[in-house]
GROMACS .gro file of C-alpha atoms in nm:
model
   84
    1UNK     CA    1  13.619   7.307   0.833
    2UNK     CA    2  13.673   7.005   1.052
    3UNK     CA    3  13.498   6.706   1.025
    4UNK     CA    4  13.513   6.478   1.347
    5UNK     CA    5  13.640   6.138   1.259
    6UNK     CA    6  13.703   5.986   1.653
    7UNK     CA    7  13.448   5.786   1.865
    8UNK     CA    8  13.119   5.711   1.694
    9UNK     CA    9  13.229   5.932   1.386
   10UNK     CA   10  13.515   5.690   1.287
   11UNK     CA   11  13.393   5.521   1.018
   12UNK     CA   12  13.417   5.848   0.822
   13UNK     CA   13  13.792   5.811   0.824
   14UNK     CA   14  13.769   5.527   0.615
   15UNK     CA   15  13.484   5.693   0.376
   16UNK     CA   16  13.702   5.976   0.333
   17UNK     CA   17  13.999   5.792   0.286
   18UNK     CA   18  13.829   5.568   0.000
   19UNK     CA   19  13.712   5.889  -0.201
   20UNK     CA   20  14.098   5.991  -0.198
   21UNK     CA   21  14.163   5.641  -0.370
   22UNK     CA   22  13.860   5.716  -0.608
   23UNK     CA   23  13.912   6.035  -0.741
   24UNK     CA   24  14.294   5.972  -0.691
   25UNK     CA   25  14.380   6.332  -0.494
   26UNK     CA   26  14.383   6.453  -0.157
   27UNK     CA   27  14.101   6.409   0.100
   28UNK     CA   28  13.987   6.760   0.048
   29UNK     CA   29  13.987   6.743  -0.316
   30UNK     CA   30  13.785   6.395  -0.274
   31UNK     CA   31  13.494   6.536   0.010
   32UNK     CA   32  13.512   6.822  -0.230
   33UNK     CA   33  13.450   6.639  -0.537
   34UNK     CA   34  13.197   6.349  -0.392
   35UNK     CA   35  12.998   6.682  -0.255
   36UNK     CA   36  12.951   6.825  -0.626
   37UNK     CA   37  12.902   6.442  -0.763
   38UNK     CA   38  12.603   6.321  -0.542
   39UNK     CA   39  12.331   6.617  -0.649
   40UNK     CA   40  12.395   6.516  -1.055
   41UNK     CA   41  12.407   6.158  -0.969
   42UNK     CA   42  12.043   6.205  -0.801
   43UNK     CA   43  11.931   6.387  -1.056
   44UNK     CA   44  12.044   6.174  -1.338
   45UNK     CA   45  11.890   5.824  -1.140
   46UNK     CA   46  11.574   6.033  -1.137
   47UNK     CA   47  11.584   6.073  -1.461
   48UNK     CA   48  11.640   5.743  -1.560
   49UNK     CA   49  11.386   5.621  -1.319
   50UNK     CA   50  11.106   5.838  -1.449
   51UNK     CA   51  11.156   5.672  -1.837
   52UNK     CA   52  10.863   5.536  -1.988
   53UNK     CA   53  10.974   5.312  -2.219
   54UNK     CA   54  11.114   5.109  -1.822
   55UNK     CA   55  10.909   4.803  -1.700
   56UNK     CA   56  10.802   4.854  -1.335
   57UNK     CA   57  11.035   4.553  -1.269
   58UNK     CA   58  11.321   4.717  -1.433
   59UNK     CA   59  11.237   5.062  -1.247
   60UNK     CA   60  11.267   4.864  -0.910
   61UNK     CA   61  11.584   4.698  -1.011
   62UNK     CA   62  11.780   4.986  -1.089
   63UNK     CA   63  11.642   5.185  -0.780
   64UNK     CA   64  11.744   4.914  -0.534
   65UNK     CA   65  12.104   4.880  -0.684
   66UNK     CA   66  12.146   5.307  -0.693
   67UNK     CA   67  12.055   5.312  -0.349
   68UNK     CA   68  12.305   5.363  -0.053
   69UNK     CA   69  12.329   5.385   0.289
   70UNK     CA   70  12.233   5.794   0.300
   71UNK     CA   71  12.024   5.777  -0.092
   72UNK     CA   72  11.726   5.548  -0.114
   73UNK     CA   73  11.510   5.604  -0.433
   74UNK     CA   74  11.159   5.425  -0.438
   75UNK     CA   75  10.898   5.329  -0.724
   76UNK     CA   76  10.548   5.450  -0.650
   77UNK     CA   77  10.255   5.340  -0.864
   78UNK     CA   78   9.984   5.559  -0.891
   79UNK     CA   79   9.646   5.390  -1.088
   80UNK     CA   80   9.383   5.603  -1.109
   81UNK     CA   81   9.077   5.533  -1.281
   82UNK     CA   82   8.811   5.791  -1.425
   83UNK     CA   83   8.409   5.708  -1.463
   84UNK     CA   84   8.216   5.878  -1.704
   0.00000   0.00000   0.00000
């Protein structure tokens, strides 16, 4: 697999080249690795977000600093009311 890195696309030189640094291997190990990383990283903010014993306040916090250029995670409030 090639991944175009020229032109528009070269910003992903440097992304590439930082997950190297990160996970301290090649740049195939590091797309590699980042690739299995980002679904249990999603999944595990989720979780975190959906706690109950979390202030709305704190729930926004935490979702603004987890999110990234390509991941945004957003609070929604649903208040529903019942009449008898």
């Amino acid at each position: 697999m090639r991944i175009r890195t020229d032109g528009d696309y070269a910003y992903r030189r440097d992304a590439i080249e930082q997950a190297a640094e990160f996970y301290d291997c090649n740049k195939t190990k590091a797309v590699v690795s980042a690739c299995d990383d980002v679904p249990h990283f999603v999944r595990a903010a989720r979780q975190v977000l959906e706690r109950d014993d979390l202030t709305l306040e704190q729930r926004r916090e935490i979702a603004e600093t987890l999110s990234s250029r390509v991941v945004a995670f957003e609070i929604d409030v649903d208040i529903t009311t019942d009449f008898d």
